[in-house]
Short mmCIF file of C-alpha atoms and ligand atoms in Angstrom, two decimals:
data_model
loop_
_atom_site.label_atom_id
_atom_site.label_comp_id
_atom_site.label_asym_id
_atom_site.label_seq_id
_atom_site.Cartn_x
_atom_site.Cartn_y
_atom_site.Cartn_z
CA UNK A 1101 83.44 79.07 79.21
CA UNK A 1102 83.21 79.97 82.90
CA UNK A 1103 83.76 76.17 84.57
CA UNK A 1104 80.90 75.21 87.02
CA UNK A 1105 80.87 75.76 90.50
CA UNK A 1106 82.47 72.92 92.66
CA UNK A 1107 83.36 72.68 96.49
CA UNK A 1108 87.15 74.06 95.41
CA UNK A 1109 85.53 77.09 94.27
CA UNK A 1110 86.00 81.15 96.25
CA UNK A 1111 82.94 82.59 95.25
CA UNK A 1112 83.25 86.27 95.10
CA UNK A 1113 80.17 88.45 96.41
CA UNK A 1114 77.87 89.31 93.91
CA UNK A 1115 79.29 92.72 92.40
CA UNK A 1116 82.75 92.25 93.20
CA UNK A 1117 84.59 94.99 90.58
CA UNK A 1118 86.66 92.59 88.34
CA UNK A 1119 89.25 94.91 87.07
CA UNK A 1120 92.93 95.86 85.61
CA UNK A 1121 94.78 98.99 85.87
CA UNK A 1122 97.25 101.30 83.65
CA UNK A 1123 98.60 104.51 83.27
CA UNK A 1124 98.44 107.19 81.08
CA UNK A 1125 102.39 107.58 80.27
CA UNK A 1126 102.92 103.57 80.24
CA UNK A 1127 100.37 103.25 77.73
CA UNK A 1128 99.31 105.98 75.85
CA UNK A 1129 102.22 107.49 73.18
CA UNK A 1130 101.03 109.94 71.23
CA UNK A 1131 103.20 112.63 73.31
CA UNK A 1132 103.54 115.52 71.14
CA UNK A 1133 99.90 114.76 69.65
CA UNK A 1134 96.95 116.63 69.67
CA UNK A 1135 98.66 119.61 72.11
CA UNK A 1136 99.75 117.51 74.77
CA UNK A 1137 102.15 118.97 77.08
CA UNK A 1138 105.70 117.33 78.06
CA UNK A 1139 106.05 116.06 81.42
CA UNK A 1140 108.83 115.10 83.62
CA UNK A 1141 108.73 111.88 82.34
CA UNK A 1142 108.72 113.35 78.94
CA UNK A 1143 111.76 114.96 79.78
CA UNK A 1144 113.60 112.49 82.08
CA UNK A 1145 113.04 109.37 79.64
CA UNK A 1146 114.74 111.32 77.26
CA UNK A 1147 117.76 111.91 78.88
CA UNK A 1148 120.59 109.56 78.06
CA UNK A 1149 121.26 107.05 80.43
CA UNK A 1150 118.21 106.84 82.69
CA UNK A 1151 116.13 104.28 80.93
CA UNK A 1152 116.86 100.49 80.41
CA UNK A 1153 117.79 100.48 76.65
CA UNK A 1154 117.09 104.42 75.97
CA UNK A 1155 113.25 103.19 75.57
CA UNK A 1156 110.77 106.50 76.27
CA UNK A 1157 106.90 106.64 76.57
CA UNK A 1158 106.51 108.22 73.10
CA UNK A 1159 104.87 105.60 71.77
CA UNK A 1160 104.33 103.05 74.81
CA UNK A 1161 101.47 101.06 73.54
CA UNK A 1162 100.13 104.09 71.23
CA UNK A 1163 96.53 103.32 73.39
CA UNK A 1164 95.77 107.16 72.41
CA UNK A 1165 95.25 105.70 68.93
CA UNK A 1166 94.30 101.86 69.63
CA UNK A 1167 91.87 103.38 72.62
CA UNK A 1168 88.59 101.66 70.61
CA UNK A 1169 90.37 98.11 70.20
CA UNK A 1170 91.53 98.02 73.58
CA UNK A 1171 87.92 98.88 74.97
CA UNK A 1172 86.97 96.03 72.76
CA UNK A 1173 89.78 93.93 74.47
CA UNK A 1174 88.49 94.64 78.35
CA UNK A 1175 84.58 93.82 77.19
CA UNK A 1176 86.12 90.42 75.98
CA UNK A 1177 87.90 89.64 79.62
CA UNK A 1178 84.92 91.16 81.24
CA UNK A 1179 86.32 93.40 82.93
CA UNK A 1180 83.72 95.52 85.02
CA UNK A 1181 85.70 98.01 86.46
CA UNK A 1182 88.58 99.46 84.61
CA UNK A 1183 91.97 101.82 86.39
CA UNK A 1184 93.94 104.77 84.02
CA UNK A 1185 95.18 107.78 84.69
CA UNK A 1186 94.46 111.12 83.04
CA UNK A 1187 97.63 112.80 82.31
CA UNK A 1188 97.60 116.12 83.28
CA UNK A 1189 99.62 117.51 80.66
CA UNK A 1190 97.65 116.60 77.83
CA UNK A 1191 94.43 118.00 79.58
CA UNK A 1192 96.56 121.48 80.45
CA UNK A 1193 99.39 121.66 78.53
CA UNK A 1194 101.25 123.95 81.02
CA UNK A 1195 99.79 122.32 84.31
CA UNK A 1196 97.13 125.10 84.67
CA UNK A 1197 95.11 128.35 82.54
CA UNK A 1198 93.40 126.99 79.47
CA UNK A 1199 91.92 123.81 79.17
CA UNK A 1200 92.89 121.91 75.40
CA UNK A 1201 89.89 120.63 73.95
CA UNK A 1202 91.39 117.56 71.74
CA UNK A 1203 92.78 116.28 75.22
CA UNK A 1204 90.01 116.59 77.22
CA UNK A 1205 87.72 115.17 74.38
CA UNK A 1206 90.36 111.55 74.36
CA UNK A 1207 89.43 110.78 78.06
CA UNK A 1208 85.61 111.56 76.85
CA UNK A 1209 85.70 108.98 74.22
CA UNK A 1210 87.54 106.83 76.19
CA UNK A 1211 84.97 106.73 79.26
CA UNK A 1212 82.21 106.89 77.53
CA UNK A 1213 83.56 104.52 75.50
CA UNK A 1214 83.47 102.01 78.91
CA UNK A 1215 80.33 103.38 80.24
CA UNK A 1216 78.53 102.08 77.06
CA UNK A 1217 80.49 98.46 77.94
CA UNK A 1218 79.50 98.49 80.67
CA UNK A 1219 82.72 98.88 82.38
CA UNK A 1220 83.50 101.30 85.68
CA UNK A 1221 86.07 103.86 85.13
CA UNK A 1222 88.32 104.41 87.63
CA UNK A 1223 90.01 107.71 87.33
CA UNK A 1224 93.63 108.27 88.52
CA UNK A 1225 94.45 112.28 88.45
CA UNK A 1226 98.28 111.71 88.83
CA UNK A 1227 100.37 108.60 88.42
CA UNK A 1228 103.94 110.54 88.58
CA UNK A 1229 103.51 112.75 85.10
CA UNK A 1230 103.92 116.14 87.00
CA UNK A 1231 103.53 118.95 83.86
CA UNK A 1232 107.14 120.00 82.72
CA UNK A 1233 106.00 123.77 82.87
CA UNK A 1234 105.08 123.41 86.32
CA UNK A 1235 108.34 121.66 87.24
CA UNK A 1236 109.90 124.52 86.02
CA UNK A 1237 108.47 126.17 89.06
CA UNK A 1238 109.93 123.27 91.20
CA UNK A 1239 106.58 121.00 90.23
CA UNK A 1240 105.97 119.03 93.60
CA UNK A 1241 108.59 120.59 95.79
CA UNK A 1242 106.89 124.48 95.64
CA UNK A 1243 103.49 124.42 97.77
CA UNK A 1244 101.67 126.06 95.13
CA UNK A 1245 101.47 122.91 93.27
CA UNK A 1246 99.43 121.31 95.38
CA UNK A 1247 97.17 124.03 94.21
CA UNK A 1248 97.68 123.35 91.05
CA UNK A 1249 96.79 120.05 91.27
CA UNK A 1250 93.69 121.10 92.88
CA UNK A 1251 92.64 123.26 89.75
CA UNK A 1252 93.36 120.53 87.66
CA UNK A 1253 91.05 118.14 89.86
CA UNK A 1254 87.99 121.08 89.85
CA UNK A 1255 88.82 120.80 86.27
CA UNK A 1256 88.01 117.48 85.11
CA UNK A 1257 85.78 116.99 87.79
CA UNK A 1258 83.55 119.50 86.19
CA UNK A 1259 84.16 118.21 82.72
CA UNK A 1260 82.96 114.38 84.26
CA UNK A 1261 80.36 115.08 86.60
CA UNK A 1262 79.15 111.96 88.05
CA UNK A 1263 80.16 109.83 84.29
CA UNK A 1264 83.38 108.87 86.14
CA UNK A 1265 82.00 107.48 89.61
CA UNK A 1266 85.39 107.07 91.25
CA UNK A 1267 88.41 109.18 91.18
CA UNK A 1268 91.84 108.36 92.60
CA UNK A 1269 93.97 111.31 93.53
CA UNK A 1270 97.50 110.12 93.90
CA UNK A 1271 99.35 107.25 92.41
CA UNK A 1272 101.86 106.05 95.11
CA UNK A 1273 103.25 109.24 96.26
CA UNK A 1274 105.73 107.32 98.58
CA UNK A 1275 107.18 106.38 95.26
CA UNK A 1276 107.34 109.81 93.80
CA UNK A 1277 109.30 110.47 97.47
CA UNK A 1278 111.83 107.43 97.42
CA UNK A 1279 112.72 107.20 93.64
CA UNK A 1280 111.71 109.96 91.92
CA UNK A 1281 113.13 112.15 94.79
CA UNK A 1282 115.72 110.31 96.74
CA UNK A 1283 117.34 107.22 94.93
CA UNK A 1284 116.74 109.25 91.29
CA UNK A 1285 115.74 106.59 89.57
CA UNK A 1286 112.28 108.43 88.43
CA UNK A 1287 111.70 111.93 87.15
CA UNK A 1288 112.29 114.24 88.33
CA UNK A 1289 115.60 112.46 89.34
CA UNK A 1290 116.87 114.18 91.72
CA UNK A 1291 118.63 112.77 95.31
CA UNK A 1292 117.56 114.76 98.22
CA UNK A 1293 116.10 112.67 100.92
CA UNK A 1294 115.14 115.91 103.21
CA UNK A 1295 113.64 117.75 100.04
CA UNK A 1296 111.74 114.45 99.12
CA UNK A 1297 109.86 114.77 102.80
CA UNK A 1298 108.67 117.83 101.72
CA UNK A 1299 107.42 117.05 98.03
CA UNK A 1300 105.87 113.79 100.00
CA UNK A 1301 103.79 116.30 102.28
CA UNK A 1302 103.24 118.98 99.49
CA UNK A 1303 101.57 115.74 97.56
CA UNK A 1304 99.53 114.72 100.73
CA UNK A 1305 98.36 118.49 100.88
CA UNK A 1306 97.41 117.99 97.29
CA UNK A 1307 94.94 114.81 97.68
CA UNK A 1308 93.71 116.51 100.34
CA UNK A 1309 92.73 119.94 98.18
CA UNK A 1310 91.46 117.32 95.85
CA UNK A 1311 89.11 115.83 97.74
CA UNK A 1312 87.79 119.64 99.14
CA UNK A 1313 87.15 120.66 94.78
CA UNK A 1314 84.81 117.45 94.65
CA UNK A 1315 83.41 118.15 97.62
CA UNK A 1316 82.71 121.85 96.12
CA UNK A 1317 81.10 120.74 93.26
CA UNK A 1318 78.34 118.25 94.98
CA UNK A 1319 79.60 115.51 93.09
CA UNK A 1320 78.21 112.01 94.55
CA UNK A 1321 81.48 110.11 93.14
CA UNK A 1322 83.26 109.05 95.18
CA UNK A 1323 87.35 109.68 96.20
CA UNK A 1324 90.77 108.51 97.49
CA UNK A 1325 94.31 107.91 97.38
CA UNK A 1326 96.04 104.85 95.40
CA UNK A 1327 98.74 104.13 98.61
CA UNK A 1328 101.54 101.13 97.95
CA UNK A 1329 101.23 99.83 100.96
CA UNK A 1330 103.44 97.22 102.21
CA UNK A 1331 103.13 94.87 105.91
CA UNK A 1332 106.47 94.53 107.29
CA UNK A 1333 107.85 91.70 109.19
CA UNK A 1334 110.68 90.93 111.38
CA UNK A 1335 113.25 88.44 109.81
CA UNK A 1336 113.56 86.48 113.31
CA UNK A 1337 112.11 86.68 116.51
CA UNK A 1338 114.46 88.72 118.50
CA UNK A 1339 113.64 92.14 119.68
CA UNK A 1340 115.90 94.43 117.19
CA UNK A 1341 114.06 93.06 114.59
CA UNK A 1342 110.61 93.69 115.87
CA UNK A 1343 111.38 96.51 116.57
CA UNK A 1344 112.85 97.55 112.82
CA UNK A 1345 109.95 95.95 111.28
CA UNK A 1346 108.02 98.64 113.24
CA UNK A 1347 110.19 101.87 111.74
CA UNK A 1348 109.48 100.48 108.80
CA UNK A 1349 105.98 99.80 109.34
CA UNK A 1350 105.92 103.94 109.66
CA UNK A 1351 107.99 104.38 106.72
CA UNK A 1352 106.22 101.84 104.26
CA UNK A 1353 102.38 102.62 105.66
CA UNK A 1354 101.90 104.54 108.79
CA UNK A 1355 103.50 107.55 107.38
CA UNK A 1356 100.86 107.41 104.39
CA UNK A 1357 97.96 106.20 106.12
CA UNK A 1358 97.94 108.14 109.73
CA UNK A 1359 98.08 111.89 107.57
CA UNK A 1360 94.93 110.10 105.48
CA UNK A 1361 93.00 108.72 107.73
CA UNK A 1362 93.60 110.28 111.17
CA UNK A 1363 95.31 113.66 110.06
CA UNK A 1364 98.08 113.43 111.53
CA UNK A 1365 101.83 111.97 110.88
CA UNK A 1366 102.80 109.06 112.91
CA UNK A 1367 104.47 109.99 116.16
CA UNK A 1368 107.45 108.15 115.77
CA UNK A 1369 107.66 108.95 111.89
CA UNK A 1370 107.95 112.26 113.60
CA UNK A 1371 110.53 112.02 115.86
CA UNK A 1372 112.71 110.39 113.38
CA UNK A 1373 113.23 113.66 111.27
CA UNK A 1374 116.34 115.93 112.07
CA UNK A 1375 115.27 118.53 113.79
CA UNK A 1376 116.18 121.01 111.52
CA UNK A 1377 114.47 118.94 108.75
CA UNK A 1378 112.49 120.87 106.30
CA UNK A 1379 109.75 119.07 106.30
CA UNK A 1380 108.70 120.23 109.83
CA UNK A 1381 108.40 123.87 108.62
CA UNK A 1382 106.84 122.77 105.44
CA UNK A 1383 104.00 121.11 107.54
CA UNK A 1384 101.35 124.31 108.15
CA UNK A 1385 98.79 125.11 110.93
CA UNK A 1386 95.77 123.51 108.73
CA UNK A 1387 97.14 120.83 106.43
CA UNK A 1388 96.64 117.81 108.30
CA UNK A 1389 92.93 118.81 108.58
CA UNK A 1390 92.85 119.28 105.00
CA UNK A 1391 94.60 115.90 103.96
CA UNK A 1392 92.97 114.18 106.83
CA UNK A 1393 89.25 115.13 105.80
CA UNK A 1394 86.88 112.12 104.72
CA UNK A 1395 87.58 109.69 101.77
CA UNK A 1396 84.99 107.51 100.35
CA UNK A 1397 87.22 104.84 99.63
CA UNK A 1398 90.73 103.50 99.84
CA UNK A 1399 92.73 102.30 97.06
CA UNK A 1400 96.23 99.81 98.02
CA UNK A 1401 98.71 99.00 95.52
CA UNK A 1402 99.99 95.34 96.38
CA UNK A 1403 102.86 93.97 95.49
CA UNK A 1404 104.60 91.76 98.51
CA UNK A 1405 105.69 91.75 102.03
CA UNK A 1406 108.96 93.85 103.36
CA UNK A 1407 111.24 91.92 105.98
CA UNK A 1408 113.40 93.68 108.07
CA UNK A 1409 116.66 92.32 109.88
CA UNK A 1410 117.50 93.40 113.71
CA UNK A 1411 120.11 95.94 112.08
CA UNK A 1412 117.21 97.54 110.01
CA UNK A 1413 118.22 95.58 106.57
CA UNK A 1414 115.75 94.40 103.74
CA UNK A 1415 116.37 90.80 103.14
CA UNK A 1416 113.88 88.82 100.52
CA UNK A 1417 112.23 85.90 102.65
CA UNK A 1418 109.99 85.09 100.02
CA UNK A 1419 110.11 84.19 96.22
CA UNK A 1420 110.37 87.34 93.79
CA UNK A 1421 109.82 87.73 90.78
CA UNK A 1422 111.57 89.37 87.19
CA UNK A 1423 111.15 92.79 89.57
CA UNK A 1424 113.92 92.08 91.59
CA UNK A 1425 112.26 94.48 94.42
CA UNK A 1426 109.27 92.55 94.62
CA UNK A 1427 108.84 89.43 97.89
CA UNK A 1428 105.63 87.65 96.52
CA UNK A 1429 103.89 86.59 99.43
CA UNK A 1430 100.14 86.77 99.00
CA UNK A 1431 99.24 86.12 102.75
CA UNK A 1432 100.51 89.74 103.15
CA UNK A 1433 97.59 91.14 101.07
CA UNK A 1434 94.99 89.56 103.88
CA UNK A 1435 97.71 91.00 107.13
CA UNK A 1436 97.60 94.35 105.33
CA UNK A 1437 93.68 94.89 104.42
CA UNK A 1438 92.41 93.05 107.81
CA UNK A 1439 94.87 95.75 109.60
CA UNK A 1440 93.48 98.68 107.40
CA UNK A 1441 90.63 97.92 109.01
CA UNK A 1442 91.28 97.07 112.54
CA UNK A 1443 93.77 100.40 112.73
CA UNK A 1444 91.71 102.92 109.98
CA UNK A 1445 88.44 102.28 110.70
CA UNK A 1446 86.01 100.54 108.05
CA UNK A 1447 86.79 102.44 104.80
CA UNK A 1448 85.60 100.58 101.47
CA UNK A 1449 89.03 99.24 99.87
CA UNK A 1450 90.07 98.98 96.49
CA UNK A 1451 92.90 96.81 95.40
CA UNK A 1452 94.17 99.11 92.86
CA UNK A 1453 97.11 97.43 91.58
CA UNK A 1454 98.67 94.19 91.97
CA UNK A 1455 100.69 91.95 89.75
CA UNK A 1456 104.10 90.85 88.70
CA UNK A 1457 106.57 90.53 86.12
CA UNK A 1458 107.85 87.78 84.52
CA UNK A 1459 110.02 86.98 81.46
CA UNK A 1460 107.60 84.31 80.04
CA UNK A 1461 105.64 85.76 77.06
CA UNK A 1462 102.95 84.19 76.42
CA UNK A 1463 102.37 80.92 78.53
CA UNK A 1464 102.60 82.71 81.71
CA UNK A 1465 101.78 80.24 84.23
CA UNK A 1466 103.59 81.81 86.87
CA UNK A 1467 101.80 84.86 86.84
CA UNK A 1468 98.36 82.94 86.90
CA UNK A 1469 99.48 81.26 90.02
CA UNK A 1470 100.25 84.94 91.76
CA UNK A 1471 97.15 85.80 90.70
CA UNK A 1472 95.31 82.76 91.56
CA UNK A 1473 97.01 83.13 95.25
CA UNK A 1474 96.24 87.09 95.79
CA UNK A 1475 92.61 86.26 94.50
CA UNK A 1476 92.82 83.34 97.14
CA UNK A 1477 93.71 85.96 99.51
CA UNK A 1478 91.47 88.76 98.80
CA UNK A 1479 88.71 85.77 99.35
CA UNK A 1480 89.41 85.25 102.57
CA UNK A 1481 90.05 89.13 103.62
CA UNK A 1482 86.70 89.43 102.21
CA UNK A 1483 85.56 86.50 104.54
CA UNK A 1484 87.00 88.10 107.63
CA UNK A 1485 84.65 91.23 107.10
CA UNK A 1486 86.68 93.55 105.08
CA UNK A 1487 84.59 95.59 102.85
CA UNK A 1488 87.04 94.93 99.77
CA UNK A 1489 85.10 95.89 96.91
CA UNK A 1490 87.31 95.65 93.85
CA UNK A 1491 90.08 94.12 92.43
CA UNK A 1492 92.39 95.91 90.02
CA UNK A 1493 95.54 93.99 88.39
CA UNK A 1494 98.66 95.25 87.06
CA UNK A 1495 98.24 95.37 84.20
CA UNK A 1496 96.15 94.97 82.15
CA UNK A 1497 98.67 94.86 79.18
CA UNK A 1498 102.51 95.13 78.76
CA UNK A 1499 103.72 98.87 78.87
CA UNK A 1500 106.38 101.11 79.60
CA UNK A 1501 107.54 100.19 82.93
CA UNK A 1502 109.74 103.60 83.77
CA UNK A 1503 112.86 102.43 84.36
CA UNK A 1504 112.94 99.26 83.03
CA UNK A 1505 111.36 100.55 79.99
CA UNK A 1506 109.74 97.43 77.77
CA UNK A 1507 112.19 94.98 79.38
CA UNK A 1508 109.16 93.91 82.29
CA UNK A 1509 106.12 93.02 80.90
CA UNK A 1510 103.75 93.11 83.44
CA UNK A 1511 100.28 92.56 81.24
CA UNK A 1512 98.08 89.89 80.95
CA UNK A 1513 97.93 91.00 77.28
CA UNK A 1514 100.81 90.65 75.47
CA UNK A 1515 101.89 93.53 73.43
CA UNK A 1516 104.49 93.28 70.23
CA UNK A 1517 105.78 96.96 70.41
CA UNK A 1518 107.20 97.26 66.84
CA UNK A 1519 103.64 95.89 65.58
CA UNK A 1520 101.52 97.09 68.42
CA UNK A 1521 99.82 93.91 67.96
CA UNK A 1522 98.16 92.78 71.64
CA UNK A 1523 97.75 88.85 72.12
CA UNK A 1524 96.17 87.30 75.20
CA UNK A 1525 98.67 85.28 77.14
CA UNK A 1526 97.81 82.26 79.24
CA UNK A 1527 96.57 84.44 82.01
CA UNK A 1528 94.36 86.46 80.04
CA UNK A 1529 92.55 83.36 79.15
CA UNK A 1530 92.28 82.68 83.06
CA UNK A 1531 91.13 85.51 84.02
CA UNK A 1532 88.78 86.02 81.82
CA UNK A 1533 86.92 82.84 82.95
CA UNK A 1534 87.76 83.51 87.14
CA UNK A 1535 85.38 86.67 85.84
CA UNK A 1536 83.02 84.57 84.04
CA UNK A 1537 82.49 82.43 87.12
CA UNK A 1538 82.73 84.99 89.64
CA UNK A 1539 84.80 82.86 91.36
CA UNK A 1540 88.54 81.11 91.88
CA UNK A 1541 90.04 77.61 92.08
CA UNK A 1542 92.13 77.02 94.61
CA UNK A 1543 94.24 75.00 93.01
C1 GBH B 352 103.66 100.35 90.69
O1 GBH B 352 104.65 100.69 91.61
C2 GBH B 352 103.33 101.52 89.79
O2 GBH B 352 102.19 102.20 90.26
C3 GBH B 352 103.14 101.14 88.35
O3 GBH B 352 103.14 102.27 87.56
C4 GBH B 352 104.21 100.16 87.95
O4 GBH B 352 104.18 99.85 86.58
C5 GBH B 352 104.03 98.91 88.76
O5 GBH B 352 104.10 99.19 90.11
C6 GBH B 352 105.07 97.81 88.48
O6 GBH B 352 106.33 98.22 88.88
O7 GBH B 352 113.83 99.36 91.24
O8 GBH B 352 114.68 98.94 93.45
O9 GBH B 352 114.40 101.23 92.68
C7 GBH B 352 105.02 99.68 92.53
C8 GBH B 352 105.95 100.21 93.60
C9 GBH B 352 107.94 101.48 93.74
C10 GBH B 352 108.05 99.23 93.14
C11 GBH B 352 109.31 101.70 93.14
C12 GBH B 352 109.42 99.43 92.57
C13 GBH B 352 111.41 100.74 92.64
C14 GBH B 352 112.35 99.81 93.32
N1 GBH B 352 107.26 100.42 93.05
N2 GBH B 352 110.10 100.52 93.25
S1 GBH B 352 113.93 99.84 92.62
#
């Protein structure tokens, strides 16, 4: 059903990677099954008060059992590339010693399961489900656990071998660092903006081990981070405002990026920590070599623009969307991938994630227009010589979304959660046939 090719019509290159994206605690339930682990989202979702409605992950969209009819789903759209996470905890119960078989064996099935679709897995390691036994031990904030995270990553990238071609390391530590560690709106929940700096550089330290154990075991896949990465403007044209927009350039991207890319923390990123901060002892004669050693490829999280007032303050410029947090503007995607390039160097980028919410079920129109304009977008970063080489939305169907719990639904599949009955919405339907084509309307 893929509509012929007119004069309105962005081709893609051949062997663009049509994709979506999840997680393994949005999606997968089954959490005491099969000798998972708890993690701190186990444990914090439980705990009165922190989730929209008292909603938890236990079931989420019980994926761990539906795994075969969702595989079934993503060969309908298309799909030909395909984003979860592994959760650690159900692959190591405790974070680290012996391996359980059962969980191992579900991310088998599961990727073979798209290798025989034809589909490209696209391995996260960690999207925010730190092992409960290891946050016992203070989880991200103890050094060790970068470590530990490292074992973990030898772990299943000796299980996987070259089956899973590209591995993510990180989910969006700078989220882990804001919310999880300084608003307390994530696990662990806790509200220590000098502590967060160091969990944020105890995670960098982490991708960076990560990247070393698939180096040591002569794997050809390839590796990188999954960075939310945002541009940031200045709300007017006077000079305080320029020059916010470029503190929070450092906070939102710089900060992430330089210790990646160039190994080394952004100057003025720097300069803004107390001097007694304890992030500046937790930094070691080493790390930045280690975080800052070669990735194969670049992965950007995409959700909208940040503008910045003379004083410093967020303001919303743009539309939003049912995320209240989220400034839709789409020509941000191009500013922030053509300046990856310029600044970084020419690193092959993934989009990894990008979407948005919205409160219409099923005929969600305004989430095929977002889509329609980031595709639009991605076209024309393409066009300007960016070696974009994938494009992974959010998500692929609704889940647990933290927080929030089921109250966003951010899939293109819609799922009934006291049936677990998945139903394409509008933009399912859309997508499927921008894949078919290979290419987008512009209107
Ligand atoms: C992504 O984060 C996540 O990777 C994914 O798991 C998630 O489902 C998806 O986005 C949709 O949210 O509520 O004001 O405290 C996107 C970056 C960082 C945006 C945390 C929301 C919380 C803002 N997110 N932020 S607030």
């Amino acid at each position: 059903d893929a509509a012929p090719a007119t004069q309105t019509e962005l081709v893609f290159p051949t062997g663009f990677g049509w994709g979506a994206a999840t997680s393994a605690y949005q999606i997968e339930g089954a959490a005491k099954e099969d000798g998972r682990g708890p993690s701190v989202w186990d444990v914090f979702a439980h705990e009165p008060g922190r989730i929209r409605n008292g909603d938890t992950g236990d079931v989420a969209a019980d994926h761990y059992h539906r795994y075969l009819g969702d595989l079934d789903l993503m060969k309908d759209l298309g799909l030909t590339t395909y984003r979860f996470s592994m959760s650690w905890s159900r692959v190591l119960p405790t974070g680290r010693g012996a391996v359980n078989p059962k969980g191992l064996d579900f991310y088998h099935r599961l990727v073979d399961g798209l290798l025989a679709r034809n589909i490209r897995p696209v391995v996260t390691l960690f999207h925010w489900d730190t092992p409960q036994a290891l946050q016992e031990l203070g989880g991200w904030e103890n050094r060790d656990c970068a470590k530990w995270f490292a074992d973990y990553a030898h772990t299943v990238f000796s299980a996987f071998g070259d089956a899973v071609p590209v591995w993510l390391t990180l989910n969006e530590p700078k989220t882990v660092v804001d919310v999880g560690y300084t608003a307390g709106t994530h696990a662990p929940g806790k509200r220590d903006r000098q502590l967060a700096n160091v969990v944020g550089h105890h995670l960098l330290l982490g991708h960076g081990l990560a990247v070393q154990a698939l180096r040591a075991t002569g794997s050809k896949s390839h590796i990188g981070p999954a960075l939310s990465l945002s541009p940031t403007y200045p709300a007017d044209d006077s000079q305080a405002a320029k020059r916010q927009a470029v503190t929070a350039d450092a906070e939102e991207n710089r900060r992430w990026l330089d210790p990646v890319l160039k190994g080394r923390y952004p100057q003025d990123w720097l300069a803004a920590q107390p001097k007694d901060a304890p992030v500046r002892a937790a930094i070691k004669d080493g790390d930045l070599a280690i975080i800052g050693a070669k990735n194969d490829i670049m992965g950007v999280n995409y959700y909208g623009a940040t503008t910045v007032t003379g004083t410093g303050a967020r303001v919303m410029k743009h539309p939003t969307s049912q995320a209240t947090w989220q400034e839709i503007y789409p020509d941000g995607m191009f500013d922030l991938l053509t300046r990856i390039k310029r600044d970084y160097g020419d690193i092959p980028l993934t989009i990894t994630e990008n979407g948005m919410a919205t409160t219409n079920p099923l005929q969600d129109t305004d989430r095929i227009a977002f889509l329609r304009d980031h595709l639009a977008a991605a076209h024309r970063t393409i066009q300007a010589g960016v070696n974009l080489e994938s494009y992974h939305l959010w998500s692929l169907m609704d889940n647990f979304e933290w927080a929030e719990g089921y109250t966003q639904r951010w899939g293109i599949v819609h799922v009934d959660f006291a049936t677990q009955r998945r139903t394409h919405k509008a933009s399912a339907d859309w997508y499927r046939s921008v894949i078919a084509s290979n290419s987008v309307s512009q209107n």
